[in-house]
Each structure stands twice: as C-alpha cells, then as structure tokens.
Amino acid sequence: MHDVGGQSGFGPVPVGDEDVEPFHADWEARVFALSRALRHNGVFNGDEMRDAIERIPPHEYLAASYYERWLLAIETILEEKGLA
Amino acid sequence: MSGRGERSGEHDGLVTPPTKEGFDDHEDLPVAARVRRLEERVVAAGLTTDDELDAILDGLLRNASPVNGARMVARAWTDPGYRETLLSDANAAAAELGFGTSGYRLRAVENTPAVHNVVVCTLCSCYPVSLLGPSPGWYRSFAYRSRVVREPRAVLEEFGLTLPDDVEIAVWDASAETRYLVVPRRPEGDLPEEELAARVTRRGLIGTAAV
C-alpha cells in the first residue's frame, strides 16, 4: 500500500497535529536516527526503505503509526538481508 | 533492489513476522522495547554505533528547522538575483545559505496572484527536512495525503486558508527524487529581511498558509 492520493474516507485533515516537538516519543526519534544511519552506511537506500513500507499488508499499514511503519520496514529489510 | 512498480511472487508474504531465532516475538513487544532491541542488534552487527545515532539526532534537532526555509524565502523577496537562483536551481540557493539538500532535487515554486502552490507526498512523506524541520503530523496523515490532490481548495479551507475562486491551486506531489519548497507571496510593507523571514511559517513553506 502506498499511493493514497485521491482516495476517500480518511476524514478531515488533523490540522491541529502540528508537532511542536518533532517526535511524539523517544522511540520515534531512535527509529528516525536508525533509518538515517543505516542509509548513510549503505545498509539500504531510500527506495528499498519505501519499497519495504509499501509491502506492508494494507491492514497493518493502516493500523500502524507513521514511525511504526518505518520500524517494520527496517526490521523487514534487515531480516531479508540477514544482517541483524 | 526492484522498483516500485514490480510485484513479483518472491515478494509475497515477506512482511509476515520473521521467524528467525530471537526475532520472532517482535510483534508482541511494546514498540519502545522493540526499537531498543533493534538498535542493540544493529549496533552489535556493526551497522551503526550509539554515537552515530546520537549525532544524527543532535544534528537534526539543532540544524533542521523551518527557519532555514524562511531565510531562503526572505532572501528571495529582497534579492532578485537570489530569487532567480532559487527558482532555477533551488539546491544551489540552499547551499548559498549553508543548508544541505543532498540526495534529491529541490524545486522552489512561487506563489503569484494567479497561482497558489501546495505540496504533498501522496506516497509517504517526502519533504526537505533540512529546510522545514521534521514534518508535521498532518503532513503525514492519510487524510492530507489522500485529499489535497482531489479537493485542495476544501483542504486549504480546513487550514483556514480561503483562496479566491479565480486563484488556481497547483498541487505538487513530492517524491524521493524531487522535493518542493513553496515561496509565498511577500507581505505588504517595507520590512527588512530578518522581519520578513520571521513572518514565514512552516505551513507557508508547504502551502497550507498564505505566508
């Protein structure tokens, strides 16, 4: 699941979710840092990351929060590559 | 790695929970504990270090901010030469003020009396983090991503931005390769560059506010 452009049914835009703090929880920041570091170190590239996110089954994709999807993608890539 | 369009059979089921020893119960762990375990594993595997992760977060929180994008816009408002650079080669314009935009093409889109620009990433949340700071929750929301391409005028209304009917709305769909920065219309008044920069908001740089 990836391109939600034009789909309906997601309700109003949560305009109040303005993120004064960039992350809602410390673990979100750690996932962000892990993604940056592993990309920088050549473990995977941005396209692989997005591909892994897009391969998350729709029911999981929609139920997961934004950084949970990143986490699942990183776990999936590392598992597939047998790296960690 | 295969491209986005490919969906070969080998991909089927790859995101079912892994069964490798010590990796099979991650779905049941609270997410924070799952992240800690992942971090421990990648550090143990030599793929990164705790110091590197800390440095990335320090750099992000210290350097990535919408103040950077606002400075570029205010400079363009006050310096025609810089505006020309910004509109023709936004990566160079960012670099001129010391901001990094590596790995993607940055394109600046300028609002005019006839056209208002707004940016989305319908695929995920591609976005020039160094110039805008970490993305706001609404930018990542399914509602924004799905609706702004279909009914931008209604979505902008939800942000409190009402555009005249004769103003065209251009919606730019960002990708990993090309990301966008909106150049809002300059506020009235003869303000110095620093005060102009202070008027520019993150929403203005994405296009969900006038400035």
Short mmCIF file of C-alpha atoms in Angstrom, two decimals:
data_model
loop_
_atom_site.label_atom_id
_atom_site.label_comp_id
_atom_site.label_asym_id
_atom_site.label_seq_id
_atom_site.Cartn_x
_atom_site.Cartn_y
_atom_site.Cartn_z
CA MET A 1 0.00 0.00 0.00
CA HIS A 2 1.47 3.35 -0.86
CA ASP A 3 -0.25 5.85 -3.09
CA VAL A 4 -3.24 7.10 -1.14
CA GLY A 5 -3.62 10.11 -3.45
CA GLY A 6 -7.25 10.66 -4.38
CA GLN A 7 -8.65 8.00 -2.05
CA SER A 8 -11.61 8.96 0.09
CA GLY A 9 -12.77 8.02 3.56
CA PHE A 10 -9.92 9.33 5.71
CA GLY A 11 -11.97 12.21 7.15
CA PRO A 12 -10.84 15.75 7.85
CA VAL A 13 -7.17 16.71 7.92
CA PRO A 14 -5.85 16.76 11.51
CA VAL A 15 -4.73 20.36 11.16
CA GLY A 16 -4.03 20.64 14.87
CA ASP A 17 -1.35 17.94 14.70
CA GLU A 18 1.40 20.47 14.27
CA ASP A 19 4.20 18.69 16.14
CA VAL A 20 5.72 21.44 18.21
CA GLU A 21 8.11 18.71 19.21
CA PRO A 22 9.40 16.79 16.19
CA PHE A 23 8.76 13.40 17.76
CA HIS A 24 5.90 12.17 19.94
CA ALA A 25 8.11 9.72 21.79
CA ASP A 26 11.77 8.94 22.19
CA TRP A 27 11.43 5.67 20.29
CA GLU A 28 10.24 7.59 17.23
CA ALA A 29 13.43 9.65 17.30
CA ARG A 30 15.51 6.48 17.59
CA VAL A 31 13.74 4.94 14.58
CA PHE A 32 14.39 8.12 12.61
CA ALA A 33 18.08 8.02 13.57
CA LEU A 34 18.36 4.32 12.74
CA SER A 35 16.90 4.92 9.31
CA ARG A 36 19.29 7.77 8.60
CA ALA A 37 22.32 5.89 9.89
CA LEU A 38 21.61 2.66 8.04
CA ARG A 39 21.00 4.55 4.80
CA HIS A 40 24.13 6.61 5.27
CA ASN A 41 26.15 3.45 5.90
CA GLY A 42 24.84 1.79 2.76
CA VAL A 43 22.80 -0.92 4.50
CA PHE A 44 19.83 0.06 2.34
CA ASN A 45 18.80 3.01 0.23
CA GLY A 46 15.72 5.21 0.26
CA ASP A 47 13.98 3.26 -2.47
CA GLU A 48 14.45 0.00 -0.58
CA MET A 49 13.03 1.65 2.52
CA ARG A 50 9.97 2.89 0.71
CA ASP A 51 9.54 -0.44 -1.06
CA ALA A 52 9.54 -2.20 2.31
CA ILE A 53 6.96 0.26 3.65
CA GLU A 54 4.78 -0.26 0.61
CA ARG A 55 4.89 -4.04 1.02
CA ILE A 56 3.34 -3.85 4.47
CA PRO A 57 -0.08 -5.52 4.15
CA PRO A 58 -2.84 -2.88 3.97
CA HIS A 59 -4.45 -3.84 7.28
CA GLU A 60 -1.13 -3.46 9.10
CA TYR A 61 -0.17 -0.36 7.13
CA LEU A 62 -3.38 1.42 8.06
CA ALA A 63 -3.26 0.33 11.69
CA ALA A 64 0.37 1.33 12.26
CA SER A 65 1.54 4.80 13.13
CA TYR A 66 3.96 6.59 10.84
CA TYR A 67 7.16 5.58 12.64
CA GLU A 68 5.80 2.10 13.35
CA ARG A 69 5.73 1.66 9.57
CA TRP A 70 9.36 2.78 9.42
CA LEU A 71 10.25 0.35 12.19
CA LEU A 72 8.50 -2.54 10.46
CA ALA A 73 10.25 -1.68 7.20
CA ILE A 74 13.70 -1.57 8.80
CA GLU A 75 13.07 -4.88 10.57
CA THR A 76 11.89 -6.42 7.30
CA ILE A 77 14.90 -5.23 5.29
CA LEU A 78 17.41 -6.39 7.88
CA GLU A 79 15.68 -9.75 8.12
CA GLU A 80 15.62 -10.17 4.35
CA LYS A 81 19.29 -9.27 4.05
CA GLY A 82 20.19 -11.44 7.02
CA LEU A 83 22.07 -8.55 8.58
CA ALA A 84 20.71 -8.23 12.09
CA MET B 1 16.51 -3.50 -5.42
CA SER B 2 13.42 -3.72 -7.53
CA GLY B 3 11.47 -0.64 -8.48
CA ARG B 4 8.21 0.38 -7.01
CA GLY B 5 6.13 -0.98 -9.84
CA GLU B 6 7.38 -4.55 -9.56
CA ARG B 7 5.35 -7.01 -7.62
CA SER B 8 6.92 -10.38 -8.30
CA GLY B 9 5.89 -13.51 -6.49
CA GLU B 10 9.01 -13.52 -4.38
CA HIS B 11 7.67 -10.51 -2.56
CA ASP B 12 4.61 -12.32 -1.38
CA GLY B 13 4.47 -12.65 2.35
CA LEU B 14 7.81 -11.02 3.02
CA VAL B 15 6.41 -8.81 5.71
CA THR B 16 4.80 -11.58 7.68
CA PRO B 17 6.51 -11.73 11.08
CA PRO B 18 10.02 -13.11 10.68
CA THR B 19 10.68 -16.45 12.30
CA LYS B 20 14.42 -16.25 12.83
CA GLU B 21 15.54 -17.16 16.33
CA GLY B 22 15.28 -14.20 18.67
CA PHE B 23 13.31 -12.19 16.15
CA ASP B 24 10.00 -13.97 16.22
CA ASP B 25 8.25 -12.14 19.00
CA HIS B 26 8.77 -8.55 17.96
CA GLU B 27 5.12 -8.08 17.12
CA ASP B 28 4.22 -8.68 20.75
CA LEU B 29 6.71 -6.29 22.31
CA PRO B 30 5.76 -2.76 23.22
CA VAL B 31 7.08 -0.63 20.45
CA ALA B 32 9.71 1.18 22.52
CA ALA B 33 11.20 -2.14 23.62
CA ARG B 34 11.12 -3.34 20.01
CA VAL B 35 13.11 -0.29 18.94
CA ARG B 36 15.65 -0.83 21.72
CA ARG B 37 16.13 -4.43 20.63
CA LEU B 38 16.52 -3.39 17.00
CA GLU B 39 19.06 -0.77 17.98
CA GLU B 40 21.02 -3.29 20.04
CA ARG B 41 21.05 -5.75 17.18
CA VAL B 42 22.25 -3.30 14.51
CA VAL B 43 24.95 -1.93 16.81
CA ALA B 44 26.06 -5.47 17.65
CA ALA B 45 26.15 -6.26 13.93
CA GLY B 46 28.43 -3.27 13.35
CA LEU B 47 25.97 -1.45 11.09
CA THR B 48 25.99 1.73 13.17
CA THR B 49 27.05 2.95 16.61
CA ASP B 50 25.28 4.60 19.51
CA ASP B 51 27.44 7.68 18.96
CA GLU B 52 26.39 7.90 15.32
CA LEU B 53 22.70 7.67 16.23
CA ASP B 54 23.08 10.36 18.89
CA ALA B 55 24.95 12.63 16.46
CA ILE B 56 22.20 12.26 13.85
CA LEU B 57 19.54 13.31 16.33
CA ASP B 58 21.64 16.18 17.67
CA GLY B 59 22.20 17.43 14.14
CA LEU B 60 18.55 17.12 13.25
CA LEU B 61 17.31 18.97 16.29
CA ARG B 62 19.98 21.65 16.06
CA ASN B 63 20.07 22.30 12.31
CA ALA B 64 16.84 21.22 10.63
CA SER B 65 14.24 23.92 11.02
CA PRO B 66 11.66 25.89 9.06
CA VAL B 67 13.74 28.94 9.99
CA ASN B 68 16.09 27.81 7.22
CA GLY B 69 13.40 27.71 4.55
CA ALA B 70 12.07 31.04 5.81
CA ARG B 71 15.51 32.60 5.40
CA MET B 72 15.67 31.43 1.79
CA VAL B 73 12.25 32.90 1.06
CA ALA B 74 13.03 36.24 2.73
CA ARG B 75 16.29 36.47 0.81
CA ALA B 76 14.44 35.81 -2.45
CA TRP B 77 11.95 38.54 -1.58
CA THR B 78 14.72 41.08 -1.06
CA ASP B 79 17.40 39.98 -3.53
CA PRO B 80 16.28 39.50 -7.17
CA GLY B 81 19.47 37.63 -8.05
CA TYR B 82 18.90 35.16 -5.22
CA ARG B 83 15.26 34.75 -6.28
CA GLU B 84 16.41 33.84 -9.77
CA THR B 85 18.81 31.24 -8.37
CA LEU B 86 16.13 29.87 -6.05
CA LEU B 87 13.63 29.40 -8.87
CA SER B 88 16.14 27.93 -11.32
CA ASP B 89 18.36 25.84 -9.02
CA ALA B 90 16.96 25.62 -5.51
CA ASN B 91 19.67 23.23 -4.35
CA ALA B 92 22.26 25.88 -5.18
CA ALA B 93 20.19 28.53 -3.44
CA ALA B 94 20.02 26.39 -0.30
CA ALA B 95 23.76 25.78 -0.42
CA GLU B 96 24.40 29.50 -0.78
CA LEU B 97 22.93 29.97 2.70
CA GLY B 98 24.73 26.91 4.04
CA PHE B 99 21.82 24.45 4.02
CA GLY B 100 22.33 20.89 2.83
CA THR B 101 19.85 19.27 0.43
CA SER B 102 21.77 16.21 -0.69
CA GLY B 103 20.22 13.24 -2.42
CA TYR B 104 17.30 14.93 -4.08
CA ARG B 105 16.40 17.77 -6.42
CA LEU B 106 14.87 20.73 -4.63
CA ARG B 107 12.41 22.79 -6.59
CA ALA B 108 11.04 26.13 -5.37
CA VAL B 109 7.54 27.01 -6.57
CA GLU B 110 6.49 30.62 -6.27
CA ASN B 111 3.01 31.81 -5.41
CA THR B 112 1.62 34.54 -7.64
CA PRO B 113 -1.66 36.48 -7.70
CA ALA B 114 -2.92 33.83 -10.14
CA VAL B 115 -1.46 30.58 -8.72
CA HIS B 116 -1.15 29.21 -5.20
CA ASN B 117 1.14 26.22 -4.69
CA VAL B 118 0.73 23.44 -2.15
CA VAL B 119 2.95 20.42 -1.56
CA VAL B 120 2.07 16.86 -0.60
CA CYS B 121 3.68 13.44 -0.74
CA THR B 122 0.90 11.02 -1.61
CA LEU B 123 3.30 8.06 -1.40
CA CYS B 124 4.75 8.70 2.03
CA SER B 125 6.05 11.98 3.40
CA CYS B 126 8.96 13.13 1.23
CA TYR B 127 9.89 16.59 2.32
CA PRO B 128 13.05 18.76 2.61
CA VAL B 129 13.72 18.12 6.31
CA SER B 130 16.80 20.37 6.47
CA LEU B 131 14.75 23.38 5.35
CA LEU B 132 11.44 22.70 7.10
CA GLY B 133 12.37 20.70 10.19
CA PRO B 134 10.72 17.34 10.89
CA SER B 135 7.37 17.13 9.11
CA PRO B 136 4.16 17.99 10.97
CA GLY B 137 1.75 15.19 11.80
CA TRP B 138 -0.93 16.49 9.45
CA TYR B 139 1.52 16.31 6.51
CA ARG B 140 1.96 12.61 7.20
CA SER B 141 -1.74 11.94 7.76
CA PHE B 142 -3.73 9.78 5.37
CA ALA B 143 -6.38 12.50 5.21
CA TYR B 144 -3.99 15.18 3.93
CA ARG B 145 -2.16 12.85 1.56
CA SER B 146 -5.32 11.47 0.03
CA ARG B 147 -7.47 14.57 -0.14
CA VAL B 148 -5.26 17.52 -1.06
CA VAL B 149 -4.79 16.14 -4.59
CA ARG B 150 -8.53 15.70 -5.05
CA GLU B 151 -10.03 18.71 -3.31
CA PRO B 152 -7.19 21.13 -2.49
CA ARG B 153 -9.48 24.12 -2.06
CA ALA B 154 -11.54 22.33 0.59
CA VAL B 155 -8.43 21.09 2.39
CA LEU B 156 -6.90 24.57 2.44
CA GLU B 157 -10.18 25.84 3.91
CA GLU B 158 -9.68 23.39 6.78
CA PHE B 159 -6.35 25.09 7.44
CA GLY B 160 -8.16 28.43 7.48
CA LEU B 161 -6.82 29.48 4.09
CA THR B 162 -9.59 30.67 1.79
CA LEU B 163 -8.43 31.45 -1.73
CA PRO B 164 -10.42 33.47 -4.24
CA ASP B 165 -12.14 31.29 -6.84
CA ASP B 166 -10.03 32.74 -9.63
CA VAL B 167 -6.76 31.68 -7.98
CA GLU B 168 -5.55 28.42 -9.46
CA ILE B 169 -4.17 25.86 -7.00
CA ALA B 170 -1.12 23.89 -8.12
CA VAL B 171 -0.56 20.70 -6.10
CA TRP B 172 2.97 19.32 -6.18
CA ASP B 173 3.42 15.65 -5.33
CA ALA B 174 6.87 15.20 -3.83
CA SER B 175 8.96 12.09 -4.28
CA ALA B 176 12.26 10.71 -3.09
CA GLU B 177 13.88 12.37 -6.12
CA THR B 178 12.22 15.80 -6.16
CA ARG B 179 11.06 17.81 -3.17
CA TYR B 180 9.42 21.19 -3.05
CA LEU B 181 9.55 24.48 -1.22
CA VAL B 182 6.74 26.99 -1.66
CA VAL B 183 7.73 30.64 -1.97
CA PRO B 184 4.75 32.53 -0.50
CA ARG B 185 3.76 35.97 -1.69
CA ARG B 186 5.65 38.70 0.07
CA PRO B 187 3.68 40.50 2.80
CA GLU B 188 2.87 44.16 2.24
CA GLY B 189 5.14 46.76 3.77
CA ASP B 190 8.80 47.64 3.53
CA LEU B 191 10.19 45.24 6.11
CA PRO B 192 13.84 44.28 6.48
CA GLU B 193 14.87 40.76 5.51
CA GLU B 194 15.01 39.44 9.09
CA GLU B 195 11.50 40.61 9.85
CA LEU B 196 10.23 39.15 6.61
CA ALA B 197 11.83 35.82 7.49
CA ALA B 198 10.07 35.88 10.86
CA ARG B 199 6.72 36.15 9.08
CA VAL B 200 7.23 32.91 7.13
CA THR B 201 5.73 29.80 8.70
CA ARG B 202 6.26 26.12 8.05
CA ARG B 203 2.70 25.97 6.72
CA GLY B 204 3.51 28.82 4.36
CA LEU B 205 6.52 26.89 3.05
CA ILE B 206 4.31 23.83 2.39
CA GLY B 207 1.44 25.91 1.03
CA THR B 208 -1.24 25.38 3.67
CA ALA B 209 -0.98 29.01 4.80
CA ALA B 210 -0.59 32.23 2.83
CA VAL B 211 2.79 33.05 4.41
#
